[in-house]
PDB file of C-alpha atoms in Angstrom:
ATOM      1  CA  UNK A 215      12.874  -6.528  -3.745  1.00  0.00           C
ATOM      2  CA  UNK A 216      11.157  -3.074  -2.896  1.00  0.00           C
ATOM      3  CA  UNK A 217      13.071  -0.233  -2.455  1.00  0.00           C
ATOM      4  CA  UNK A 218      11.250   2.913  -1.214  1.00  0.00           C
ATOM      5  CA  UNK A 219      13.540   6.519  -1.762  1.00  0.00           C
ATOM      6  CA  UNK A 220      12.028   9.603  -0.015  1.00  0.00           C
ATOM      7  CA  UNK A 221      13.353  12.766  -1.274  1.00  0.00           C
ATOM      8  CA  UNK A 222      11.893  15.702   1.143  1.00  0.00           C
ATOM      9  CA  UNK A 223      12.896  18.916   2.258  1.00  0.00           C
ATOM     10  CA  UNK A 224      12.686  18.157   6.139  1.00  0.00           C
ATOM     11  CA  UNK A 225      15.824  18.249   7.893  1.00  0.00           C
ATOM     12  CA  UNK A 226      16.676  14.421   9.003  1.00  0.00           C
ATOM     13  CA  UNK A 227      16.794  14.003  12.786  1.00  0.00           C
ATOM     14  CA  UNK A 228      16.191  11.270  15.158  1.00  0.00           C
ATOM     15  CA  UNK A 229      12.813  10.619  13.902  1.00  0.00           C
ATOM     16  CA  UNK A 230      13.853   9.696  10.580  1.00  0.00           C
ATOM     17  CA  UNK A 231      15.554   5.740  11.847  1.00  0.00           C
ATOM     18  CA  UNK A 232      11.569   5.322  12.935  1.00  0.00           C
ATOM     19  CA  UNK A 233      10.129   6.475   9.919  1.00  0.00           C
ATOM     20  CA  UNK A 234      12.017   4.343   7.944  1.00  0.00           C
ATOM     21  CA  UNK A 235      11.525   0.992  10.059  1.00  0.00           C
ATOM     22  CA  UNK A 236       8.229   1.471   9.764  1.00  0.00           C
ATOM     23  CA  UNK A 237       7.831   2.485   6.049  1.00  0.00           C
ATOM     24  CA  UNK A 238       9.739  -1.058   5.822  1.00  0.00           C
ATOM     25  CA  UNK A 239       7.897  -2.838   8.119  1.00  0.00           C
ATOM     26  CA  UNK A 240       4.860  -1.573   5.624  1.00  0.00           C
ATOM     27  CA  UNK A 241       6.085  -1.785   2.170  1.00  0.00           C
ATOM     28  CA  UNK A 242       6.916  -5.379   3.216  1.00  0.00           C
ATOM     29  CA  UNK A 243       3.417  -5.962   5.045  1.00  0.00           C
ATOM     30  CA  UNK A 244       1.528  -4.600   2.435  1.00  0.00           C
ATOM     31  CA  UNK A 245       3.639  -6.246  -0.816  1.00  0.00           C
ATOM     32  CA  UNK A 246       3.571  -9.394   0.811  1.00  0.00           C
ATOM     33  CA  UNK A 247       7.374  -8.971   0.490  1.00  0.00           C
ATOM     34  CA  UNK A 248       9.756 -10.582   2.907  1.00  0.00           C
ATOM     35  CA  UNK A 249      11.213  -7.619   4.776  1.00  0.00           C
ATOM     36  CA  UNK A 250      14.808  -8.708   4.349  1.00  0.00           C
ATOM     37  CA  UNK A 251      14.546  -7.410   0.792  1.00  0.00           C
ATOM     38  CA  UNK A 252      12.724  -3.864   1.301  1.00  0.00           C
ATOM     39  CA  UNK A 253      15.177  -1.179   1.360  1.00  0.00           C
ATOM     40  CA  UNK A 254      14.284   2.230   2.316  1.00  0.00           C
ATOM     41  CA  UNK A 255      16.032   5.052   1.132  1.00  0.00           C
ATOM     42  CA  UNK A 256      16.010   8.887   2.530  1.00  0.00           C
ATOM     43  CA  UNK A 257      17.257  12.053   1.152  1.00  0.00           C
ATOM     44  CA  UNK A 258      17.505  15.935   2.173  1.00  0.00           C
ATOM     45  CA  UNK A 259      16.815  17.796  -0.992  1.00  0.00           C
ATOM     46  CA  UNK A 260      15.990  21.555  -1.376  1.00  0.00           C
ATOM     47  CA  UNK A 261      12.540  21.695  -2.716  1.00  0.00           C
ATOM     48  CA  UNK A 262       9.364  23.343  -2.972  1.00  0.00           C
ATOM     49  CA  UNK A 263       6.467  22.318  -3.996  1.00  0.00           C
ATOM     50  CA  UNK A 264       3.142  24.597  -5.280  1.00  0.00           C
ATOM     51  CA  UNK A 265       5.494  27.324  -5.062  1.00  0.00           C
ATOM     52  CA  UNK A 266       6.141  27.095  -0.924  1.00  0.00           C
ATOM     53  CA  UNK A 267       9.131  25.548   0.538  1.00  0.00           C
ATOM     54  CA  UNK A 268       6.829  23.914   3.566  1.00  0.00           C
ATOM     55  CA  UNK A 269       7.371  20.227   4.631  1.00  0.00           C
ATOM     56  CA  UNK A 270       6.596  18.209   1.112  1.00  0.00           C
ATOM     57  CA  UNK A 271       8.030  15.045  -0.443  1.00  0.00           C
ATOM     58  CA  UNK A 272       8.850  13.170  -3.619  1.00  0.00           C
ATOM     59  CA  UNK A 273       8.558   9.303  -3.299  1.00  0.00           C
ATOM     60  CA  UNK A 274       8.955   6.362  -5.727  1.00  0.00           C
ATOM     61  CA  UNK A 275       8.814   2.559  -4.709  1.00  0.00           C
ATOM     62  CA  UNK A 276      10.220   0.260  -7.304  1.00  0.00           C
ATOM     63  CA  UNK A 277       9.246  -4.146  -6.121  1.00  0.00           C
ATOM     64  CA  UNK A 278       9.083  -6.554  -8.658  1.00  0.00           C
ATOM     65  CA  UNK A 279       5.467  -7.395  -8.546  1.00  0.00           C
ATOM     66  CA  UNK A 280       2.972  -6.419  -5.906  1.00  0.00           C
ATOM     67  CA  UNK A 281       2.879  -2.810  -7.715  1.00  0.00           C
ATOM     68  CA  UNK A 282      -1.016  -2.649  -8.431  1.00  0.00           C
ATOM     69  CA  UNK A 283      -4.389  -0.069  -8.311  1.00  0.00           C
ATOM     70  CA  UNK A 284      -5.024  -1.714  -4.979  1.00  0.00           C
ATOM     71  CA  UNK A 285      -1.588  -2.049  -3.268  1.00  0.00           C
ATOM     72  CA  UNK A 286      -0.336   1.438  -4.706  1.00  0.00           C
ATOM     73  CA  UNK A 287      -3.644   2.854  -2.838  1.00  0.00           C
ATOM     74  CA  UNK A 288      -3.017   1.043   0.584  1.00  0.00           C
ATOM     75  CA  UNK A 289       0.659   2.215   0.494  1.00  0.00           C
ATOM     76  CA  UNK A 290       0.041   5.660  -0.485  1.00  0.00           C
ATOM     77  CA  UNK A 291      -2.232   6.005   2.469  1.00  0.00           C
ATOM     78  CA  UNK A 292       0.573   4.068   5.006  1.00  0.00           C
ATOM     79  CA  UNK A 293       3.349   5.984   3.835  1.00  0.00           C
ATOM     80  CA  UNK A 294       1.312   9.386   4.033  1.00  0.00           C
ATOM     81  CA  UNK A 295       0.272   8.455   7.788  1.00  0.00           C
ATOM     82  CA  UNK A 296       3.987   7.763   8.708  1.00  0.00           C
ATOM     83  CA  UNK A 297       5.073  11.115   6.474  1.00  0.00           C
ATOM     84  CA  UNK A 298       2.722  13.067   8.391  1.00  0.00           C
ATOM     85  CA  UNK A 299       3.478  11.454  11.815  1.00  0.00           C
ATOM     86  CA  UNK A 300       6.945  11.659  11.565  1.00  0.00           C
ATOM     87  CA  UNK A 301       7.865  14.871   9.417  1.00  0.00           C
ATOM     88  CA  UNK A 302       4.585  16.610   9.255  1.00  0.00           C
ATOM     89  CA  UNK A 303       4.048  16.402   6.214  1.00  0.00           C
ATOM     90  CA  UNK A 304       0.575  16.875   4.732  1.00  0.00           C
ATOM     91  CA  UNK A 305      -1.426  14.405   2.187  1.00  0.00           C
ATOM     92  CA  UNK A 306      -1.514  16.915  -0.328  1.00  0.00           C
ATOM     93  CA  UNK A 307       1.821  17.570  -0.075  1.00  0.00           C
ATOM     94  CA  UNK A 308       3.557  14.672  -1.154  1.00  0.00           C
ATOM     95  CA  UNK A 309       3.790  12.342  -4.420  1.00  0.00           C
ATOM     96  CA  UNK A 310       4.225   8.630  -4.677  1.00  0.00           C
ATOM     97  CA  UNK A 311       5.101   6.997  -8.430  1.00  0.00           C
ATOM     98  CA  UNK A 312       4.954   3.300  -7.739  1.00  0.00           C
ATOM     99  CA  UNK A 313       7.324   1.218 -10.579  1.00  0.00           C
ATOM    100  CA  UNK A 314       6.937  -2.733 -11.397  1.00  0.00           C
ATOM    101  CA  UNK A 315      10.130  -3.343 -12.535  1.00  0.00           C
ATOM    102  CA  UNK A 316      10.828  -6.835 -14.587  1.00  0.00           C
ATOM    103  CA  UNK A 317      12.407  -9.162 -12.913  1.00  0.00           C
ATOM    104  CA  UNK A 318      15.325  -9.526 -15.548  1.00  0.00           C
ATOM    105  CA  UNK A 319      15.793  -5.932 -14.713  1.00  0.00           C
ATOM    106  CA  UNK A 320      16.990  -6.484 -11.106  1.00  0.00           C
ATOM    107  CA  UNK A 321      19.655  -8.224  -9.441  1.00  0.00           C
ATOM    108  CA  UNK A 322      20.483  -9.369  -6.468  1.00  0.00           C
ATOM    109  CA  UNK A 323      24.101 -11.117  -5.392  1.00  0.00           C
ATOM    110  CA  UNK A 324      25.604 -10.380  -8.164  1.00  0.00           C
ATOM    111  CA  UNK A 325      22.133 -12.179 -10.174  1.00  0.00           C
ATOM    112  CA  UNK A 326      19.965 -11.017 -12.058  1.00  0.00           C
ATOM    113  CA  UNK A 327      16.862 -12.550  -9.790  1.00  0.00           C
ATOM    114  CA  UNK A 328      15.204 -14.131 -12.822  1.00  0.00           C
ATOM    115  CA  UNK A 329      18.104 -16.262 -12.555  1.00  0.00           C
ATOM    116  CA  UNK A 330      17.697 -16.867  -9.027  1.00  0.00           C
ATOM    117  CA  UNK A 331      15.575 -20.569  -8.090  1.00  0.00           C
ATOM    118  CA  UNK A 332      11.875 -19.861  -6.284  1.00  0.00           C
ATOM    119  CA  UNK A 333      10.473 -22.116  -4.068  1.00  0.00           C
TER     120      UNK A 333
END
């Protein structure tokens, strides 16, 4: 159940619907998530960053599981590609914090998913 929020100070256009199919398309690829389950959140926030109000963002993906040294890499590289493609934002303009969140701590449905059956 990822959910990836980007906060950024670029004004949302038409370019945003693409950015965020593909940051789901991604987050899901990359997880090994189904897709059905990976929301992606955007926001418009005033904010500067190292003192300059240019193109920057604030990101956090929460997934129950999946959240590791080698996933958080690959997805910090994706999601900087499709930042910088998209809203041209720079690498070193933009932070990621990556949570694991338990899975009693999430619900689905009106479940809490450790109450849900796996297959």
């Amino acid at each position: 159940m990822p959910t990836l929020t980007i906060t950024t100070n670029v004004e949302q256009d038409v370019k945003v619907q693409e950015l965020m199919q593909e940051c789901s398309s991604a987050v899901a690829s990359l997880l090994g998530k189904p897709e059905k389950y990976v929301q992606v959140v955007f926001r418009k926030e005033t904010m500067i960053m190292g003192g300059t109000a240019e193109p920057a963002a604030a990101c956090q993906l929460t997934s129950l599981g999946g959240i590791n040294k080698s996933n958080n890499k690959k997805v910090s590289l994706k999601i900087g590609q499709l930042l910088k493609t998209h809203l041209g934002i720079d690498s070193e303009r933009y932070y990621i914090h990556f949570i694991d969140v338990p899975r009693e701590k999430h619900g689905l449905c009106s479940w809490n998913v450790c109450q849900l059956k796996t297959s």
